[in-house]
Coordinates of C-alpha atoms in Angstrom, one line a residue:
Chain A
M10 CA 30.2 44.3 -16.0
S11 CA 32.7 43.5 -18.8
L12 CA 36.2 42.3 -18.5
K13 CA 38.7 42.8 -21.3
L14 CA 42.3 41.4 -21.6
D15 CA 44.0 43.2 -24.4
H16 CA 47.4 41.9 -25.6
L17 CA 48.1 41.1 -21.9
S18 CA 51.5 39.6 -21.0
V19 CA 53.1 39.2 -17.8
S20 CA 56.6 38.3 -16.9
Y21 CA 58.9 37.7 -13.9
G22 CA 62.2 39.5 -14.7
H23 CA 62.9 38.5 -18.3
E24 CA 61.1 35.3 -18.2
P25 CA 57.7 35.4 -19.8
L26 CA 54.7 33.8 -17.8
V27 CA 51.8 34.7 -19.7
S28 CA 51.8 36.0 -23.3
Q29 CA 49.2 38.0 -25.5
L30 CA 46.0 37.1 -23.9
N31 CA 43.1 38.7 -25.8
I32 CA 39.8 37.9 -24.2
Q33 CA 36.4 39.5 -23.5
V34 CA 34.1 38.4 -20.9
K35 CA 30.4 39.4 -20.2
S36 CA 28.3 39.1 -16.9
G37 CA 26.9 36.0 -16.0
E38 CA 29.6 33.7 -17.3
F39 CA 31.3 30.8 -15.3
I40 CA 34.8 30.5 -16.8
G41 CA 37.0 27.3 -16.1
L42 CA 40.6 28.1 -16.4
I43 CA 42.3 24.8 -17.0
G44 CA 45.8 23.7 -17.8
P45 CA 48.7 21.7 -16.5
N46 CA 50.7 22.9 -13.5
G47 CA 52.8 25.7 -14.3
A48 CA 50.7 26.8 -17.2
G49 CA 50.2 30.3 -15.8
K50 CA 46.7 30.1 -14.3
T51 CA 47.6 31.7 -10.9
C52 CA 49.5 34.3 -12.9
V53 CA 46.4 35.0 -14.9
L54 CA 44.0 35.4 -12.0
K55 CA 46.4 37.5 -10.0
T56 CA 47.1 39.7 -12.9
I57 CA 43.4 40.3 -13.3
A58 CA 43.1 40.8 -9.6
G59 CA 45.5 43.5 -9.8
L60 CA 48.2 41.9 -7.8
L61 CA 50.7 41.4 -10.7
K62 CA 51.4 44.2 -13.3
P63 CA 51.4 43.2 -16.7
H64 CA 54.6 44.3 -18.7
K65 CA 52.4 44.7 -22.1
G66 CA 49.0 45.2 -22.7
T67 CA 46.0 45.9 -20.5
A68 CA 43.3 44.4 -18.3
S69 CA 40.3 46.5 -17.9
I70 CA 36.9 46.2 -16.2
T71 CA 33.9 48.0 -17.3
G72 CA 36.2 50.1 -19.6
R73 CA 38.6 51.0 -16.7
N74 CA 42.3 49.8 -16.5
I75 CA 42.3 47.3 -13.4
H76 CA 46.0 48.5 -12.7
S77 CA 45.2 52.2 -12.5
L78 CA 42.3 51.9 -10.3
P79 CA 42.8 52.9 -6.5
A80 CA 43.3 49.8 -4.4
R81 CA 39.8 50.1 -2.6
Q82 CA 38.1 50.7 -5.7
R83 CA 39.6 47.8 -7.4
A84 CA 38.6 45.8 -4.4
K85 CA 35.0 46.6 -4.6
H86 CA 35.0 45.3 -8.4
I87 CA 37.1 42.2 -8.1
A88 CA 36.8 39.5 -5.4
Y89 CA 39.7 37.1 -5.1
L90 CA 40.0 33.8 -3.6
A91 CA 43.6 32.7 -3.2
Q92 CA 45.1 29.4 -3.5
N93 CA 46.8 29.9 0.0
R94 CA 44.0 29.6 2.4
H95 CA 46.0 29.5 5.6
M96 CA 44.8 31.9 8.4
A97 CA 47.2 33.2 10.7
W98 CA 44.9 33.7 13.9
S99 CA 41.8 31.8 14.7
L100 CA 38.9 34.1 14.2
S101 CA 35.3 33.1 14.3
V102 CA 33.8 32.2 11.0
R103 CA 31.6 35.4 10.9
E104 CA 34.7 37.5 11.7
L105 CA 36.4 36.0 9.0
V106 CA 33.7 36.3 6.3
S107 CA 33.2 40.0 7.4
L108 CA 36.8 40.8 6.2
G109 CA 35.3 40.5 2.7
R110 CA 33.6 43.9 3.5
A111 CA 37.0 45.7 4.3
P112 CA 36.9 47.5 1.1
F113 CA 33.6 49.3 2.1
R114 CA 34.4 49.7 5.8
S115 CA 34.3 53.3 7.1
S116 CA 37.6 54.7 8.6
L117 CA 36.4 54.0 12.0
G118 CA 36.2 50.1 11.0
R119 CA 32.3 49.9 11.6
F120 CA 30.0 47.9 9.2
S121 CA 26.9 49.4 7.9
A122 CA 23.5 47.4 7.9
D123 CA 24.3 46.8 4.1
D124 CA 27.6 45.1 5.1
E125 CA 25.7 43.0 7.5
L126 CA 23.2 41.8 4.9
A127 CA 26.0 41.1 2.3
I128 CA 27.7 38.9 5.1
D129 CA 24.7 37.1 6.0
A130 CA 23.9 36.6 2.1
A131 CA 27.4 35.2 1.7
L132 CA 27.1 32.8 4.6
H133 CA 23.8 31.5 3.3
T134 CA 25.2 30.9 -0.4
A135 CA 28.1 29.3 0.9
H136 CA 26.2 27.1 3.0
C137 CA 28.0 28.0 6.4
Y138 CA 25.4 30.2 8.1
D139 CA 25.2 27.6 10.8
L140 CA 29.0 27.8 11.4
Q141 CA 29.1 31.5 11.9
N142 CA 29.8 31.4 15.5
R143 CA 32.6 28.5 15.5
K144 CA 36.3 29.0 15.3
F145 CA 37.8 28.9 11.9
D146 CA 40.5 26.5 12.9
K147 CA 38.2 23.9 14.5
L148 CA 36.3 23.3 11.1
S149 CA 37.2 20.6 8.5
G150 CA 39.1 21.4 5.2
G151 CA 35.9 21.5 3.3
E152 CA 34.1 23.8 5.9
Q153 CA 37.1 26.0 5.8
M154 CA 37.1 26.3 2.0
R155 CA 33.4 27.2 2.1
V156 CA 34.1 29.9 4.7
H157 CA 36.8 31.3 2.5
L158 CA 34.4 31.3 -0.4
A159 CA 31.8 33.1 1.7
R160 CA 34.5 35.8 2.4
A161 CA 34.9 36.3 -1.3
L162 CA 31.2 36.3 -1.9
A163 CA 30.7 38.8 0.6
V164 CA 32.5 41.5 -1.2
N165 CA 29.6 41.2 -3.5
A166 CA 31.8 42.2 -6.4
P167 CA 30.7 41.8 -10.1
L168 CA 33.8 39.7 -10.8
L169 CA 34.9 36.8 -8.8
L170 CA 38.4 35.1 -9.4
A171 CA 38.9 31.7 -7.5
D172 CA 42.2 30.1 -7.7
E173 CA 41.8 26.2 -7.3
P174 CA 38.6 26.4 -5.0
T175 CA 38.2 22.4 -5.1
T176 CA 41.8 21.3 -4.6
A177 CA 42.2 19.0 -1.7
L178 CA 38.5 18.6 -0.9
D179 CA 36.4 15.4 -1.0
P180 CA 33.7 15.2 -3.7
Y181 CA 30.9 16.5 -1.6
F182 CA 32.7 19.8 -1.1
Q183 CA 33.9 20.1 -4.5
I184 CA 30.4 19.9 -5.8
S185 CA 29.1 22.1 -3.0
I186 CA 31.7 25.0 -3.8
L187 CA 31.3 24.6 -7.5
K188 CA 27.3 24.9 -7.0
A189 CA 27.7 28.0 -5.1
L190 CA 30.0 29.5 -7.8
R191 CA 27.5 28.5 -10.4
A192 CA 24.7 30.2 -8.3
S193 CA 26.9 33.4 -8.2
A194 CA 27.3 33.5 -11.9
L195 CA 23.6 32.7 -12.4
S196 CA 23.0 35.8 -10.3
G197 CA 24.7 38.1 -13.0
K198 CA 28.3 37.9 -11.6
T199 CA 31.3 36.7 -13.6
V200 CA 33.2 33.9 -12.2
I201 CA 36.6 32.8 -13.3
A202 CA 38.0 29.7 -11.4
S203 CA 41.2 27.7 -12.1
L204 CA 40.4 24.0 -11.9
H205 CA 42.2 20.8 -12.3
D206 CA 39.2 18.4 -12.3
L207 CA 38.3 18.4 -15.8
T208 CA 35.1 16.4 -15.3
L209 CA 33.8 19.2 -12.8
A210 CA 34.9 22.0 -15.2
K211 CA 32.9 20.4 -17.9
Q212 CA 29.8 19.7 -15.7
F213 CA 29.6 23.3 -14.0
C214 CA 31.5 26.0 -16.4
T215 CA 29.8 27.8 -19.2
R216 CA 33.2 28.3 -21.0
I217 CA 36.5 26.9 -20.8
W218 CA 39.9 28.7 -21.1
V219 CA 42.8 26.3 -21.7
L220 CA 46.1 27.7 -20.6
H221 CA 49.1 26.0 -22.2
E222 CA 52.8 27.2 -21.4
G223 CA 51.6 30.8 -20.8
K224 CA 49.2 30.9 -24.1
L225 CA 45.6 30.8 -24.1
I226 CA 45.2 27.9 -26.9
L227 CA 41.5 27.4 -26.5
D228 CA 38.5 29.6 -25.5
E229 CA 35.3 27.4 -26.0
T230 CA 32.1 26.0 -24.5
P231 CA 32.7 22.9 -22.4
E232 CA 31.0 20.8 -25.1
T233 CA 33.6 21.4 -27.6
A234 CA 36.7 22.4 -25.3
F235 CA 37.5 18.7 -24.1
N236 CA 38.3 17.2 -27.6
P237 CA 40.7 14.6 -27.8
D238 CA 43.4 16.9 -29.7
M239 CA 43.4 19.5 -26.7
L240 CA 43.7 16.6 -24.2
A241 CA 46.6 15.1 -25.8
R242 CA 48.4 18.3 -26.6
V243 CA 48.0 20.0 -23.1
F244 CA 47.5 17.3 -20.5
D245 CA 49.1 14.1 -22.4
I246 CA 45.9 12.1 -21.5
R247 CA 43.0 10.7 -23.5
S248 CA 39.5 9.9 -22.4
T249 CA 38.4 6.4 -22.4
D250 CA 35.2 4.5 -21.5
H251 CA 36.9 3.9 -17.9
G252 CA 37.9 7.5 -17.5
W253 CA 41.3 9.4 -18.1
E254 CA 44.3 7.5 -19.3
I255 CA 48.0 8.7 -19.8
L256 CA 49.1 8.8 -23.4
Chain B
M26 CA 34.0 45.0 28.9
K27 CA 37.5 43.7 28.3
Y28 CA 38.7 47.1 28.1
A29 CA 37.1 48.1 31.2
W30 CA 38.7 45.2 32.9
L31 CA 42.1 46.1 31.9
F32 CA 41.7 49.8 32.6
I33 CA 40.6 48.9 36.2
L34 CA 43.7 46.6 36.4
C35 CA 46.0 49.6 35.2
G36 CA 44.3 51.8 37.7
V37 CA 44.9 49.5 40.6
C38 CA 48.5 49.0 39.6
A39 CA 49.0 52.6 39.2
I40 CA 47.5 53.3 42.8
L41 CA 49.9 50.6 44.1
S42 CA 52.8 52.1 42.4
L43 CA 52.0 55.4 44.0
S44 CA 51.7 53.8 47.6
V45 CA 54.4 51.1 47.5
G46 CA 58.1 51.7 48.2
A47 CA 60.9 52.2 50.6
L48 CA 58.5 54.5 52.3
S49 CA 54.8 53.1 52.1
I50 CA 52.2 55.8 51.8
P51 CA 48.6 54.8 52.7
V52 CA 46.3 54.8 49.8
L53 CA 43.9 57.6 51.2
D54 CA 46.8 59.8 51.6
I55 CA 47.8 59.5 47.8
V56 CA 45.2 62.1 46.3
P57 CA 45.8 64.9 48.8
A58 CA 49.6 64.4 48.2
L59 CA 49.2 64.8 44.5
F60 CA 47.6 68.2 45.2
G61 CA 50.2 69.2 47.6
H62 CA 48.4 68.3 51.1
G63 CA 49.6 66.3 53.8
E64 CA 52.8 65.5 55.1
D65 CA 55.7 67.1 53.3
I66 CA 57.6 64.0 52.7
H67 CA 54.4 62.3 51.2
V68 CA 53.9 65.2 48.9
S69 CA 57.5 65.2 47.8
I70 CA 57.6 61.5 47.2
I71 CA 54.4 61.4 45.3
Q72 CA 54.8 64.5 43.1
D73 CA 58.5 64.4 42.3
L74 CA 59.3 60.6 42.3
R75 CA 56.4 58.2 42.2
T76 CA 53.9 60.0 40.0
P77 CA 56.5 60.3 37.0
R78 CA 57.8 56.9 37.7
T79 CA 54.3 55.5 37.5
F80 CA 53.4 57.2 34.4
L81 CA 56.5 56.1 32.8
A82 CA 55.9 52.7 33.7
L83 CA 52.5 52.9 32.2
F84 CA 53.5 54.4 29.1
V85 CA 56.6 52.3 28.4
G86 CA 54.6 49.1 29.2
A87 CA 51.9 50.3 26.8
G88 CA 54.2 51.1 24.0
L89 CA 56.0 47.7 24.3
G90 CA 52.8 45.8 24.6
A91 CA 51.3 47.5 21.7
S92 CA 54.4 47.2 19.5
G93 CA 54.6 43.4 20.0
A94 CA 51.0 42.9 19.2
A95 CA 51.3 44.9 16.0
L96 CA 54.3 43.2 14.9
Q97 CA 52.8 39.8 15.7
G98 CA 49.9 40.7 13.7
Y99 CA 51.9 42.2 10.7
T100 CA 54.3 39.2 10.4
R101 CA 51.5 36.7 11.4
N102 CA 54.1 35.2 13.8
P103 CA 53.3 34.8 17.4
L104 CA 57.1 35.0 18.1
A105 CA 57.7 38.3 16.7
D106 CA 59.0 40.9 19.3
P107 CA 59.5 44.7 18.9
G108 CA 63.3 43.9 19.1
I109 CA 63.1 42.3 15.6
L110 CA 62.8 45.8 14.0
G111 CA 66.2 46.8 15.4
F112 CA 65.0 50.0 17.1
S113 CA 65.6 49.1 20.6
A114 CA 69.1 48.2 19.7
T115 CA 69.7 51.6 17.7
A116 CA 68.2 53.4 20.7
A117 CA 70.3 51.7 23.0
L118 CA 73.4 52.5 20.7
G119 CA 72.5 56.1 20.8
A120 CA 72.2 56.1 24.6
V121 CA 75.4 54.1 25.1
G122 CA 77.3 56.6 22.8
A123 CA 76.1 59.5 25.0
L124 CA 77.2 57.6 27.9
Y125 CA 80.6 56.7 26.5
F126 CA 81.3 60.5 26.1
G127 CA 80.0 61.3 29.5
A128 CA 77.1 63.3 27.9
Y129 CA 74.5 62.2 30.6
A130 CA 72.0 65.0 29.8
W131 CA 71.9 63.8 26.2
V132 CA 71.2 60.0 26.8
T133 CA 67.4 60.4 26.2
P134 CA 67.9 62.6 22.9
A135 CA 70.5 60.3 21.8
A136 CA 68.4 57.3 22.3
L137 CA 65.5 58.9 20.4
T138 CA 67.9 59.8 17.6
G139 CA 69.2 56.4 17.5
A140 CA 65.5 54.9 17.2
G141 CA 64.8 57.6 14.5
L142 CA 67.8 56.6 12.5
G143 CA 67.1 53.0 13.0
A144 CA 63.5 53.6 11.5
A145 CA 64.9 55.6 8.6
L146 CA 67.5 53.1 7.7
L147 CA 65.0 50.2 7.9
L148 CA 62.6 52.1 5.6
A149 CA 65.4 52.9 3.1
L150 CA 66.5 49.3 3.1
A151 CA 63.1 47.5 3.0
G152 CA 60.3 50.2 2.8
H153 CA 60.0 50.0 -0.9
K154 CA 59.4 46.1 -1.0
Q155 CA 56.2 44.5 -0.3
S156 CA 57.4 41.6 1.7
A157 CA 57.2 41.3 5.5
T158 CA 60.2 39.0 5.5
L159 CA 62.5 41.4 4.0
L160 CA 61.5 44.1 6.5
I161 CA 62.3 41.5 9.4
L162 CA 65.5 40.4 7.7
A163 CA 66.6 44.2 7.5
G164 CA 65.6 44.7 11.1
V165 CA 67.4 41.7 12.4
G166 CA 70.6 43.1 10.6
I167 CA 70.2 46.5 11.9
A168 CA 69.9 45.2 15.4
A169 CA 72.9 43.0 15.0
L170 CA 75.0 45.9 13.7
A171 CA 73.7 48.2 16.5
T172 CA 74.4 45.7 19.1
S173 CA 77.9 44.9 17.8
L174 CA 78.6 48.7 17.8
T175 CA 77.3 48.9 21.3
G176 CA 79.7 46.1 22.3
L177 CA 82.4 48.0 20.7
L178 CA 81.7 51.2 22.6
M179 CA 81.8 49.1 25.8
N180 CA 84.9 47.3 24.8
F181 CA 86.7 51.0 24.4
A182 CA 85.0 52.4 27.3
P183 CA 87.4 55.1 28.8
N184 CA 87.2 53.7 32.4
P185 CA 85.6 51.1 34.5
W186 CA 83.1 53.6 35.9
A187 CA 81.7 54.5 32.5
L188 CA 81.5 50.8 31.6
S189 CA 79.6 50.1 34.8
E190 CA 77.2 53.0 33.9
I191 CA 76.6 51.5 30.4
V192 CA 75.9 48.1 31.9
Y193 CA 73.8 49.4 34.5
W194 CA 71.7 51.5 31.9
L195 CA 71.4 48.5 29.5
M196 CA 69.8 46.5 32.4
G197 CA 66.6 49.0 32.4
S198 CA 65.3 50.8 35.2
L199 CA 62.7 53.6 36.0
R200 CA 64.5 54.9 39.1
N201 CA 65.7 58.1 37.4
A202 CA 62.2 59.1 36.3
N203 CA 61.2 62.6 36.3
A204 CA 58.3 64.7 35.1
N205 CA 60.0 65.8 31.8
A206 CA 60.9 62.1 30.9
A207 CA 57.4 61.2 31.6
M208 CA 56.1 64.1 29.4
I209 CA 58.3 63.2 26.5
C210 CA 57.7 59.5 26.6
G211 CA 54.1 60.1 27.1
A212 CA 53.6 62.2 24.0
L213 CA 55.8 60.0 21.9
T214 CA 54.2 56.9 23.2
C215 CA 50.6 58.3 22.5
L216 CA 51.5 59.3 18.9
G217 CA 53.0 55.8 18.4
L218 CA 50.1 54.0 19.8
I219 CA 47.9 56.2 17.4
C220 CA 50.0 54.9 14.4
L221 CA 49.6 51.2 15.5
I222 CA 46.0 51.3 16.3
L223 CA 45.4 52.8 12.8
T224 CA 47.0 49.7 11.4
G225 CA 44.5 47.5 13.3
N226 CA 41.9 46.8 10.7
D227 CA 44.4 46.1 8.0
L228 CA 46.3 43.8 10.2
R229 CA 43.1 41.8 10.8
T230 CA 42.7 41.6 6.9
L231 CA 46.4 40.6 6.7
S232 CA 45.5 37.5 8.7
L233 CA 44.2 36.1 5.3
G234 CA 47.7 36.5 3.9
E235 CA 49.3 39.4 1.8
D236 CA 47.8 38.6 -1.6
T237 CA 44.1 38.3 -0.3
A238 CA 44.7 41.5 2.0
Q239 CA 45.9 43.4 -1.0
S240 CA 42.9 42.3 -3.1
L241 CA 40.5 43.5 -0.3
G242 CA 42.4 47.2 -0.7
V243 CA 44.8 47.0 1.9
S244 CA 47.9 49.0 1.0
L245 CA 50.9 47.0 2.5
G246 CA 53.0 50.2 2.0
K247 CA 50.7 52.2 4.3
V248 CA 50.6 49.5 6.9
R249 CA 54.4 49.1 6.8
L250 CA 55.1 52.8 7.3
L251 CA 52.7 53.2 10.1
L252 CA 54.0 50.1 11.8
V253 CA 57.6 51.1 11.5
V254 CA 56.8 54.7 12.8
G255 CA 54.5 53.5 15.6
V256 CA 57.0 50.9 16.8
A257 CA 60.0 53.2 16.6
L258 CA 58.1 56.0 18.7
C259 CA 56.9 53.5 21.2
V260 CA 60.1 51.5 21.7
G261 CA 62.4 54.5 21.0
S262 CA 60.7 56.4 23.7
G263 CA 60.8 53.5 26.1
V264 CA 64.4 52.7 25.6
A265 CA 65.4 56.4 26.0
V266 CA 63.9 56.8 29.3
A267 CA 64.0 53.2 30.8
G268 CA 66.8 51.5 29.2
A269 CA 66.5 48.1 27.5
I270 CA 63.5 46.2 28.8
G271 CA 62.8 43.0 27.0
F272 CA 60.1 40.2 26.8
I273 CA 57.1 42.6 27.5
G274 CA 56.3 43.0 23.6
L275 CA 56.6 39.1 23.3
F276 CA 54.6 37.7 26.0
I277 CA 52.0 40.3 26.9
P278 CA 50.2 39.8 23.3
H279 CA 50.3 36.1 24.0
I280 CA 48.6 36.3 27.3
I281 CA 45.8 38.9 26.1
R282 CA 45.4 36.7 22.9
G283 CA 44.8 33.5 25.4
I284 CA 42.3 35.5 27.4
F285 CA 40.4 38.0 25.0
G286 CA 40.9 36.2 21.6
A287 CA 43.2 36.5 18.5
D288 CA 41.8 39.5 16.6
P289 CA 44.8 41.5 15.7
A290 CA 42.8 44.8 15.6
K291 CA 41.6 44.4 19.3
L292 CA 45.0 43.0 20.5
I293 CA 46.8 46.3 20.0
P294 CA 45.1 48.3 22.4
L295 CA 44.4 45.4 24.7
S296 CA 48.1 44.6 24.7
A297 CA 48.8 48.2 25.5
L298 CA 46.9 48.0 28.6
G299 CA 48.2 44.7 29.6
G300 CA 51.7 45.9 29.0
A301 CA 51.1 49.0 31.0
A302 CA 49.8 47.1 34.0
F303 CA 52.5 44.4 33.9
L304 CA 55.4 46.9 33.7
T305 CA 54.0 48.9 36.6
L306 CA 53.7 45.8 38.6
A307 CA 57.3 44.8 37.7
D308 CA 58.6 48.0 38.8
I309 CA 56.8 47.9 42.0
L310 CA 58.4 44.4 42.7
T311 CA 61.9 46.0 41.6
R312 CA 61.2 48.5 44.5
L313 CA 60.4 45.8 47.0
L314 CA 63.4 43.5 46.2
S315 CA 65.7 46.7 46.1
A316 CA 64.5 47.5 49.6
Q317 CA 66.8 44.5 50.7
G318 CA 69.9 46.5 49.7
T319 CA 71.0 45.7 46.3
L320 CA 69.2 47.5 43.3
V321 CA 67.3 45.0 41.2
Y322 CA 66.9 46.4 37.5
L323 CA 63.6 46.3 35.8
G324 CA 64.9 44.9 32.6
I325 CA 66.4 41.9 34.5
L326 CA 63.1 41.3 36.3
T327 CA 61.0 41.3 33.2
A328 CA 63.3 39.0 31.4
L329 CA 63.3 36.7 34.6
I330 CA 59.6 36.8 34.7
G331 CA 59.0 36.8 30.8
A332 CA 61.4 34.0 29.8
P333 CA 60.1 31.1 31.8
F334 CA 56.7 32.2 30.9
F335 CA 57.4 32.2 27.2
I336 CA 59.0 28.8 27.4
W337 CA 55.8 27.5 29.1
L338 CA 53.9 29.2 26.5
A339 CA 55.8 27.8 23.7
M340 CA 55.7 24.3 25.3
K341 CA 51.9 24.5 25.5
E342 CA 51.5 25.8 21.9
G343 CA 53.8 22.9 20.9
Q344 CA 51.6 20.3 22.7
S345 CA 48.4 21.7 21.3

């Protein structure tokens, strides 16, 4: 799998949201997409997921334009974990995770043996196999997030996009989610996750994209990305012995 | 198994509907009477009156129940009702227009035309947009416009008799049921049910929200088209033959959800069966109550049963 963003720009009406992204990604990378609120992280992920159309440039996966692919075909290649994790109706955990196989389902809505295997594997990877018969709305926030992650993993797509997968979770669940995403990347998938926790991004990601005012200003390894210049310019903070501090 | 229970319930309701009325017919005499055997009066009542009436109750109830379930699934809102897309109001406007001009034979075609025009207008206004909110807002606007035009026609009714015809028609009833109406309503409702059932798997995926559903390959445009056509066929054909009957599409999916679970895909056929059973029972009740001398209208009865039940459900949901 290869992902290529070529002069990708997205706008809302006449207002540019993201400008001139030129990036290439190969399999097995775990990319942390960081930037302050409003920098355009969700916009980038939604555009790669095919939910927003670019007004300039292209996004392609394995040489095929994402926005020209039929919806079901695209869904088989790109899994998307949205920021909004509200569930309208109370389904069981297994029913919810099985929605990840929607792009593969026959017209009669039946699941194949492969689908069931993918669902089981996703439940195991996200550590929620034991929750599978419980109702989603009876779970804690952290457990719900793991279930949503399992739903995204069940797609078994080569590219997984996760929009703030650790937001509002306690440290145990944040680490648990990021470990599952890293395991997915190590198994050969590409993972792009927008993250607010810089320490965790540094700890788990193999590559960092820094987005500022709709522009990609840095594309480096975690070791070099979190330098004082970037922290001051993008986040108005600095790193001290006691943690982060506002400038 | 849940389907079997509801099928049995519908069957029992249908047998009761064939048996109960101003003249009770023993259950064992029903089948012979259906095939023209037995007392002439029984044969006539079963074949000409109660069989079409029973089928109409089953079809109209099924259409309203399934429409409510599908709309609640699409809007992800348990308070959605088939009326919010405006088709019952536009169908009623068509029927009232025919009654206004004294064209009684055209009431059913005019109501169907009203529902069809309502669906076309809704798709023209909101069909190209992705948002469910816009579809609902446009539907509410169309319903308000059609209701005000219906009021205008009643305002200018040529005589009190025409006005009373309109008012009684709007109260909803199956007492004018005949084989033609049952066949038209049955065919259109079945088509509508197929459209709605086809949206089931996508509605289940839509539980995750529109963005996630689209990322899983759901075409919101296809779902919306099937939903609008399905609801227009079910609601339009129901209003055309039975007048305005409310609340079934609102509270039947609630009850079914409480008993059988919230899966939107399963809720559509289950609510169709639940709606069919409920409307058949309600129609039997109108017959029993009307036997006292004054006609009790089906739409009034369903609202009288449905509204308190809905308030109870809303309070219960609020407390939980």
